[in-house]
Amino acid sequence: MPDSLTDLVEDLALANRILAHEGVLDAFGHVSVRHPRDPRRYLLSRSRAPLLVEPGDILQYTLDSAPVRPTSAALYSERVIHGCIYAARADVMAVCHHHSPAVLPFCVAGKAVVPVFHLGAAIGENVPFWDQRDEFGDTNLLVASAEEGRSLARALGPASVVLMKRHGATVVGGGLRELVSRAIFLCQNAEYQLRAIMLVAAEPLHRGEIERAGTLSLQPNVVTRTWEYWTTRLQASGAAPTRRVRAKRPTLPARATGKRRRLR
Amino acid sequence: MPDSLTDLVEDLALANRILAHEGVLDAFGHVSVRHPRDPRRYLLSRSRAPLLVEPGDILQYTLDSAPVRPTSAALYSERVIHGCIYAARADVMAVCHHHSPAVLPFCVAGKAVVPVFHLGAAIGENVPFWDQRDEFGDTNLLVASAEEGRSLARALGPASVVLMKRHGATVVGGGLRELVSRAIFLCQNAEYQLRAIMLVAAEPLHRGEIERAGTLSLQPNVVTRTWEYWTTRLQASGAAPTRRVRAKRPTLPARATGKRRRLR
Amino acid sequence: MPDSLTDLVEDLALANRILAHEGVLDAFGHVSVRHPRDPRRYLLSRSRAPLLVEPGDILQYTLDSAPVRPTSAALYSERVIHGCIYAARADVMAVCHHHSPAVLPFCVAGKAVVPVFHLGAAIGENVPFWDQRDEFGDTNLLVASAEEGRSLARALGPASVVLMKRHGATVVGGGLRELVSRAIFLCQNAEYQLRAIMLVAAEPLHRGEIERAGTLSLQPNVVTRTWEYWTTRLQASGAAPTRRVRAKRPTLPARATGKRRRLR
Amino acid sequence: MPDSLTDLVEDLALANRILAHEGVLDAFGHVSVRHPRDPRRYLLSRSRAPLLVEPGDILQYTLDSAPVRPTSAALYSERVIHGCIYAARADVMAVCHHHSPAVLPFCVAGKAVVPVFHLGAAIGENVPFWDQRDEFGDTNLLVASAEEGRSLARALGPASVVLMKRHGATVVGGGLRELVSRAIFLCQNAEYQLRAIMLVAAEPLHRGEIERAGTLSLQPNVVTRTWEYWTTRLQASGAAPTRRVRAKRPTLPARATGKRRRLR
């Protein structure tokens, strides 16, 4: 776990780029983390494609999704998703909203995603659907008002993932690295589920399997391994964010490559 | 918006390469923009794969698709698509014709593309089909004559996209950046629609949703964000076009990388 | 067209790598060209993955697929495919055998590939199937004997492509660049046909369309454009073959990048 | 074949990265080789994403999957897969466990993989399924106990591949390079089988074909060619492992590129 706010801001920039590099986020989508010392605040980038987010882009917000300090920066119009979920779920420390290609077919078809392999158990037994039409009729499908954000948070309930009809998904986690793993495993699970349906059918894991396998993504040894892998893949692509020089960062390889600054 | 013809020519070269890099164009397809001061002219590259187009490849054409200045360069045989649509639609400022892998299955199957997610609403409620056979019988399927170009423009009517049976698609926009967004969102929509059909079925958005969500791609904040993202991805791949040094270009990151000239 | 045997050898090495880079060939498959001055000989690499083929790997063979000069190099065991087709078809100047992922599902399912879009017309109206079992029973599925090669050439008949059940495809052309275009367009056509079948169904082009659109890939302007595009993509990946410095090579961009030698 | 333990360790690190680069392994999965002089030991990396494995990460294990030398390194929790298979199968010299995207849909659907093209014959006529539920009820789906490992080895029996319901696959080989080929050909076979089923259906090869074509992947000339190809692709990506300078390594190209160390 990061030991300071600065480290957490750097990890959040890194998480933005990992999720973009692994195909969860594209020009859209966003990821936030709750403030480590003030649970009534959260950290989120200004409006920017996640692959480009730098530590300097990260702003602090109150739980009503207003920036703590006045800013002239453009902000994500859907940031209420984050504020409303942090307000409703004290256990949630990180939130990601995305439109990943793996999940969108399920959002369009209104087809439930169920955990179909061991890592997919990280999404939990029940992935609820939220249909904005039910309460709000025909909208532009963005979650831009506090009412919409609260409605989405109610639909999420105690779950780890909520699918949003014709729009995307929102994923939550007990920490940033857990969230990143869950978001990536959700996409893999959706892809395998779709292909299994094309072959025959896809039955969900048993409840006992979901409970046992679902804790895997929370284990420190698994999170350390996936975080190192995804970070190294991102660095090799030349798209890692800027980072201050620090004395010790054990899970990250040396960063002396000439390509590190290429995407900034 | 670009503030001079030179800027617009550079943006057009960039749009060619962004659309190629994002998988809309390949060795074929082309993108044009109407002349900013003379609505009876448009700008289009000489015949060249879009990923390779440089500002110096851009030529001016009259609306009957003849080059304004005599040239020995090979020209796109289907440039009448552009001229005929600019002649028929005063509101259209940019046109793209392509054979993207995401859209071709619909063109082959004769299956309608409908908007199935919020960004897909940018294609509009009605995406007409044009079948060259109806008026011209068995052809080589290119739109090479003025009669064919006018027939296609009639089929497009007031829509933003027209699918061409067994051939591809033509997309129009109120500006170059809007066009690029719509062309990319069309491909995403087609991909998700196909996969939703494989799962269950794909119902279109409501008319009210299409109207509200469809304006999203036209909003300056969205276009700024997507343009920065797609441009940076292109630059990171080493495939950005040549550009003159200019004093101010706020949405583009620094371009001092050694890879910038690699694809030229 | 190359003006000397040296140029043709360099083009053949380039064609090997273009077809590998565009996903037609992988560790397997091979491409040959008939000797420009002696129609009883053809040029083909020693046994090597096509992405790695250098001009120095190219050997000359007689039409019974024996090397003209004694060699200790390992040779492709299926080179009889090339010799038998050159012997049977005086009009064929280039041959490619491959197992591309786009075509294999059709080879496995025994499903006919038909031209479904304008560029796909380059494969011709009739793509015959060859089933090695019919004459040879259970084999290792390689075409390694002269009898097998002649049987395959008979199945090809006057066509441009023959599918080989449970194995792959063999494509022929009136020249090397035409062959490369046809091989790539075949893969695109197969991919779009499969996806159209998943949507609804895929009807072939009319005979008249196939005749008219099928000549497109043979037109010099189209071949020039695709060859430049595929060559530049290959060069940008760092995988272009070694080439002697020559005075003039108009369709190829400057090759001064530091990455050019990386894959050798 | 490597002529020393050091060479074998370097080959094992290379095999880890080849299998990751070709899409068989991701953050998870592992590959081992039996000790060349002591058949009661095997070599396997400490717990690390395979794309990042270095020769220095390789440890020696006894067949009860305990490290030969005490270590503080984190170990793969599923290493019993390797130990139990080496104990049960004296002919097996290398083992790979993976969750490849090509195979997972079959594992989820409970659909048998059958060899459908000549290279796919390397998987053998019979690919058994193992369902952990049958003996162990609801688990976390990992193969972490000796009982689970022995149960899996029994299900594998004399076969070359065993599919694990809702989890992945385990592949074995008579040597490391044979194993790498079989693991990659399994993924290609599964992908083509799924797509053939979408088109029509996928019938397996005949038994005689499987026997004859199945030996192809074991032939030295084929293994040399594929190993050179996959190694060069890995090197070109900048992800090859560290290697000591050695006098002679005939199948590997020169490694003087500046990108070689990038992923470490």
Short mmCIF file of N, CA, C and O in Angstrom, two decimals, chain C residues 62-124:
data_model
loop_
_atom_site.label_atom_id
_atom_site.label_comp_id
_atom_site.label_asym_id
_atom_site.label_seq_id
_atom_site.Cartn_x
_atom_site.Cartn_y
_atom_site.Cartn_z
N THR C 62 14.14 -26.31 -59.90
CA THR C 62 13.51 -26.74 -61.15
C THR C 62 12.03 -27.03 -60.89
O THR C 62 11.60 -27.06 -59.72
N LEU C 63 11.27 -27.28 -61.93
CA LEU C 63 9.83 -27.51 -61.73
C LEU C 63 9.53 -28.84 -61.06
O LEU C 63 8.40 -29.08 -60.63
N ASP C 64 10.52 -29.74 -60.97
CA ASP C 64 10.29 -30.93 -60.12
C ASP C 64 10.76 -30.66 -58.69
O ASP C 64 10.92 -31.59 -57.90
N SER C 65 10.95 -29.38 -58.39
CA SER C 65 11.21 -28.91 -57.01
C SER C 65 12.52 -29.41 -56.42
O SER C 65 12.64 -29.57 -55.20
N ALA C 66 13.49 -29.65 -57.29
CA ALA C 66 14.85 -29.93 -56.83
C ALA C 66 15.65 -28.64 -56.91
O ALA C 66 15.48 -27.85 -57.85
N PRO C 67 16.53 -28.37 -55.95
CA PRO C 67 17.34 -27.15 -56.02
C PRO C 67 18.28 -27.21 -57.22
O PRO C 67 18.84 -28.27 -57.51
N VAL C 68 18.42 -26.09 -57.92
CA VAL C 68 19.26 -26.05 -59.12
C VAL C 68 20.73 -26.28 -58.74
O VAL C 68 21.45 -26.99 -59.43
N ARG C 69 21.13 -25.68 -57.64
CA ARG C 69 22.51 -25.88 -57.16
C ARG C 69 22.45 -26.71 -55.88
O ARG C 69 21.58 -26.49 -55.04
N PRO C 70 23.42 -27.66 -55.73
CA PRO C 70 23.41 -28.48 -54.51
C PRO C 70 23.47 -27.58 -53.28
O PRO C 70 24.15 -26.55 -53.29
N THR C 71 22.76 -27.96 -52.24
CA THR C 71 22.72 -27.14 -51.02
C THR C 71 22.60 -28.04 -49.81
O THR C 71 22.01 -29.13 -49.88
N SER C 72 23.16 -27.58 -48.70
CA SER C 72 23.00 -28.32 -47.45
C SER C 72 21.87 -27.71 -46.61
O SER C 72 21.60 -28.19 -45.51
N ALA C 73 21.23 -26.67 -47.14
CA ALA C 73 20.18 -26.01 -46.37
C ALA C 73 18.96 -26.93 -46.26
O ALA C 73 18.68 -27.71 -47.17
N ALA C 74 18.23 -26.79 -45.14
CA ALA C 74 16.94 -27.47 -45.02
C ALA C 74 15.96 -26.80 -45.99
O ALA C 74 15.97 -25.58 -46.14
N LEU C 75 15.13 -27.62 -46.65
CA LEU C 75 14.19 -27.11 -47.65
C LEU C 75 12.76 -27.33 -47.17
O LEU C 75 12.49 -28.25 -46.38
N TYR C 76 11.83 -26.48 -47.62
CA TYR C 76 10.41 -26.69 -47.28
C TYR C 76 9.96 -28.05 -47.82
O TYR C 76 10.14 -28.34 -49.02
N SER C 77 9.36 -28.86 -46.98
CA SER C 77 8.94 -30.19 -47.43
C SER C 77 7.78 -30.11 -48.42
O SER C 77 7.54 -31.04 -49.18
N GLU C 78 7.06 -29.01 -48.43
CA GLU C 78 5.90 -28.89 -49.32
C GLU C 78 6.20 -28.08 -50.58
O GLU C 78 5.28 -27.55 -51.21
N ARG C 79 7.47 -27.98 -50.97
CA ARG C 79 7.78 -27.13 -52.13
C ARG C 79 7.19 -27.68 -53.42
O ARG C 79 7.05 -26.95 -54.40
N VAL C 80 6.78 -28.98 -53.42
CA VAL C 80 6.14 -29.52 -54.64
C VAL C 80 4.86 -28.75 -54.98
O VAL C 80 4.44 -28.75 -56.13
N ILE C 81 4.23 -28.13 -53.98
CA ILE C 81 3.05 -27.31 -54.30
C ILE C 81 3.41 -26.29 -55.37
O ILE C 81 2.67 -26.10 -56.35
N HIS C 82 4.56 -25.66 -55.21
CA HIS C 82 4.98 -24.61 -56.14
C HIS C 82 5.33 -25.21 -57.50
O HIS C 82 4.83 -24.78 -58.54
N GLY C 83 6.21 -26.22 -57.49
CA GLY C 83 6.65 -26.81 -58.76
C GLY C 83 5.50 -27.37 -59.57
O GLY C 83 5.42 -27.15 -60.80
N CYS C 84 4.60 -28.08 -58.93
CA CYS C 84 3.50 -28.72 -59.67
C CYS C 84 2.55 -27.68 -60.25
O CYS C 84 1.98 -27.89 -61.33
N ILE C 85 2.33 -26.58 -59.54
CA ILE C 85 1.43 -25.55 -60.08
C ILE C 85 2.11 -24.79 -61.22
O ILE C 85 1.47 -24.53 -62.25
N TYR C 86 3.39 -24.47 -61.09
CA TYR C 86 4.07 -23.80 -62.22
C TYR C 86 4.08 -24.71 -63.45
O TYR C 86 3.96 -24.25 -64.59
N ALA C 87 4.21 -26.04 -63.25
CA ALA C 87 4.22 -26.96 -64.38
C ALA C 87 2.84 -27.02 -65.05
O ALA C 87 2.73 -27.14 -66.28
N ALA C 88 1.79 -26.93 -64.24
CA ALA C 88 0.44 -27.09 -64.79
C ALA C 88 -0.15 -25.79 -65.33
O ALA C 88 -1.04 -25.82 -66.17
N ARG C 89 0.33 -24.66 -64.86
CA ARG C 89 -0.31 -23.37 -65.18
C ARG C 89 0.73 -22.38 -65.69
O ARG C 89 1.38 -21.68 -64.89
N ALA C 90 0.84 -22.27 -67.01
CA ALA C 90 1.84 -21.37 -67.60
C ALA C 90 1.57 -19.91 -67.26
O ALA C 90 2.48 -19.07 -67.30
N ASP C 91 0.32 -19.59 -66.93
CA ASP C 91 -0.03 -18.20 -66.63
C ASP C 91 0.34 -17.79 -65.22
O ASP C 91 0.30 -16.59 -64.88
N VAL C 92 0.67 -18.74 -64.38
CA VAL C 92 0.95 -18.43 -62.97
C VAL C 92 2.41 -18.02 -62.83
O VAL C 92 3.31 -18.75 -63.23
N MET C 93 2.65 -16.86 -62.23
CA MET C 93 4.00 -16.35 -62.04
C MET C 93 4.40 -16.33 -60.56
O MET C 93 5.56 -16.07 -60.23
N ALA C 94 3.45 -16.57 -59.64
CA ALA C 94 3.75 -16.51 -58.20
C ALA C 94 2.75 -17.37 -57.45
O ALA C 94 1.57 -17.45 -57.84
N VAL C 95 3.22 -18.02 -56.38
CA VAL C 95 2.40 -18.98 -55.61
C VAL C 95 2.64 -18.74 -54.12
O VAL C 95 3.78 -18.53 -53.69
N CYS C 96 1.57 -18.81 -53.35
CA CYS C 96 1.68 -18.73 -51.88
C CYS C 96 0.85 -19.83 -51.24
O CYS C 96 -0.34 -19.98 -51.56
N HIS C 97 1.46 -20.58 -50.35
CA HIS C 97 0.73 -21.57 -49.55
C HIS C 97 0.72 -21.09 -48.11
O HIS C 97 1.76 -20.69 -47.57
N HIS C 98 -0.45 -21.11 -47.47
CA HIS C 98 -0.52 -20.58 -46.10
C HIS C 98 -1.63 -21.25 -45.27
O HIS C 98 -2.48 -21.95 -45.81
N HIS C 99 -1.56 -21.01 -43.96
CA HIS C 99 -2.55 -21.51 -42.99
C HIS C 99 -3.12 -20.31 -42.22
O HIS C 99 -3.09 -20.31 -40.99
N SER C 100 -3.62 -19.31 -42.89
CA SER C 100 -4.01 -18.09 -42.18
C SER C 100 -5.21 -18.33 -41.26
O SER C 100 -6.13 -19.08 -41.59
N PRO C 101 -5.20 -17.68 -40.08
CA PRO C 101 -6.31 -17.84 -39.14
C PRO C 101 -7.66 -17.47 -39.72
O PRO C 101 -8.69 -18.00 -39.29
N ALA C 102 -7.69 -16.57 -40.69
CA ALA C 102 -8.97 -16.18 -41.28
C ALA C 102 -9.56 -17.29 -42.14
O ALA C 102 -10.78 -17.45 -42.22
N VAL C 103 -8.70 -18.07 -42.78
CA VAL C 103 -9.16 -19.08 -43.74
C VAL C 103 -9.34 -20.44 -43.07
O VAL C 103 -10.19 -21.24 -43.49
N LEU C 104 -8.57 -20.73 -42.04
CA LEU C 104 -8.61 -22.06 -41.43
C LEU C 104 -10.01 -22.51 -40.99
O LEU C 104 -10.37 -23.67 -41.19
N PRO C 105 -10.83 -21.62 -40.41
CA PRO C 105 -12.17 -22.10 -40.02
C PRO C 105 -12.96 -22.66 -41.21
O PRO C 105 -13.71 -23.63 -41.04
N PHE C 106 -12.79 -22.09 -42.39
CA PHE C 106 -13.46 -22.61 -43.57
C PHE C 106 -12.86 -23.95 -43.98
O PHE C 106 -13.58 -24.87 -44.37
N CYS C 107 -11.53 -24.09 -43.86
CA CYS C 107 -10.86 -25.35 -44.19
C CYS C 107 -11.31 -26.46 -43.25
O CYS C 107 -11.46 -27.61 -43.64
N VAL C 108 -11.51 -26.10 -41.98
CA VAL C 108 -11.93 -27.09 -40.99
C VAL C 108 -13.40 -27.46 -41.20
O VAL C 108 -13.76 -28.64 -41.17
N ALA C 109 -14.23 -26.48 -41.43
CA ALA C 109 -15.67 -26.73 -41.55
C ALA C 109 -16.04 -27.28 -42.92
O ALA C 109 -17.16 -27.79 -43.09
N GLY C 110 -15.14 -27.19 -43.90
CA GLY C 110 -15.51 -27.59 -45.25
C GLY C 110 -16.54 -26.66 -45.87
O GLY C 110 -17.36 -27.05 -46.70
N LYS C 111 -16.49 -25.41 -45.46
CA LYS C 111 -17.44 -24.40 -45.93
C LYS C 111 -16.79 -23.59 -47.05
O LYS C 111 -15.65 -23.12 -46.90
N ALA C 112 -17.51 -23.39 -48.14
CA ALA C 112 -16.95 -22.66 -49.28
C ALA C 112 -16.74 -21.19 -48.95
O ALA C 112 -17.59 -20.55 -48.32
N VAL C 113 -15.61 -20.65 -49.38
CA VAL C 113 -15.39 -19.21 -49.35
C VAL C 113 -15.91 -18.64 -50.67
O VAL C 113 -15.57 -19.15 -51.74
N VAL C 114 -16.73 -17.62 -50.59
CA VAL C 114 -17.24 -16.95 -51.80
C VAL C 114 -16.94 -15.46 -51.70
O VAL C 114 -16.89 -14.92 -50.59
N PRO C 115 -16.74 -14.78 -52.81
CA PRO C 115 -16.44 -13.34 -52.74
C PRO C 115 -17.66 -12.57 -52.27
O PRO C 115 -18.72 -12.66 -52.88
N VAL C 116 -17.50 -11.80 -51.18
CA VAL C 116 -18.63 -11.10 -50.60
C VAL C 116 -18.48 -9.58 -50.60
O VAL C 116 -19.42 -8.88 -50.22
N PHE C 117 -17.31 -9.07 -50.99
CA PHE C 117 -17.17 -7.60 -51.13
C PHE C 117 -16.23 -7.32 -52.28
O PHE C 117 -15.59 -8.23 -52.80
N HIS C 118 -16.16 -6.07 -52.69
CA HIS C 118 -15.51 -5.75 -53.96
C HIS C 118 -14.06 -6.25 -54.03
O HIS C 118 -13.65 -6.82 -55.04
N LEU C 119 -13.28 -6.05 -52.96
CA LEU C 119 -11.90 -6.51 -53.02
C LEU C 119 -11.81 -8.03 -52.97
O LEU C 119 -10.89 -8.63 -53.54
N GLY C 120 -12.78 -8.65 -52.32
CA GLY C 120 -12.82 -10.11 -52.27
C GLY C 120 -13.02 -10.73 -53.63
O GLY C 120 -12.73 -11.92 -53.83
N ALA C 121 -13.52 -9.95 -54.59
CA ALA C 121 -13.70 -10.47 -55.94
C ALA C 121 -12.39 -10.93 -56.55
O ALA C 121 -12.38 -11.69 -57.53
N ALA C 122 -11.26 -10.50 -55.97
CA ALA C 122 -9.96 -10.92 -56.48
C ALA C 122 -9.74 -12.43 -56.36
O ALA C 122 -8.86 -12.98 -57.01
N ILE C 123 -10.54 -13.11 -55.54
CA ILE C 123 -10.36 -14.56 -55.41
C ILE C 123 -11.07 -15.31 -56.52
O ILE C 123 -10.83 -16.51 -56.70
N GLY C 124 -11.92 -14.62 -57.29
CA GLY C 124 -12.61 -15.27 -58.40
C GLY C 124 -13.92 -15.90 -57.97
O GLY C 124 -14.23 -16.00 -56.78
#
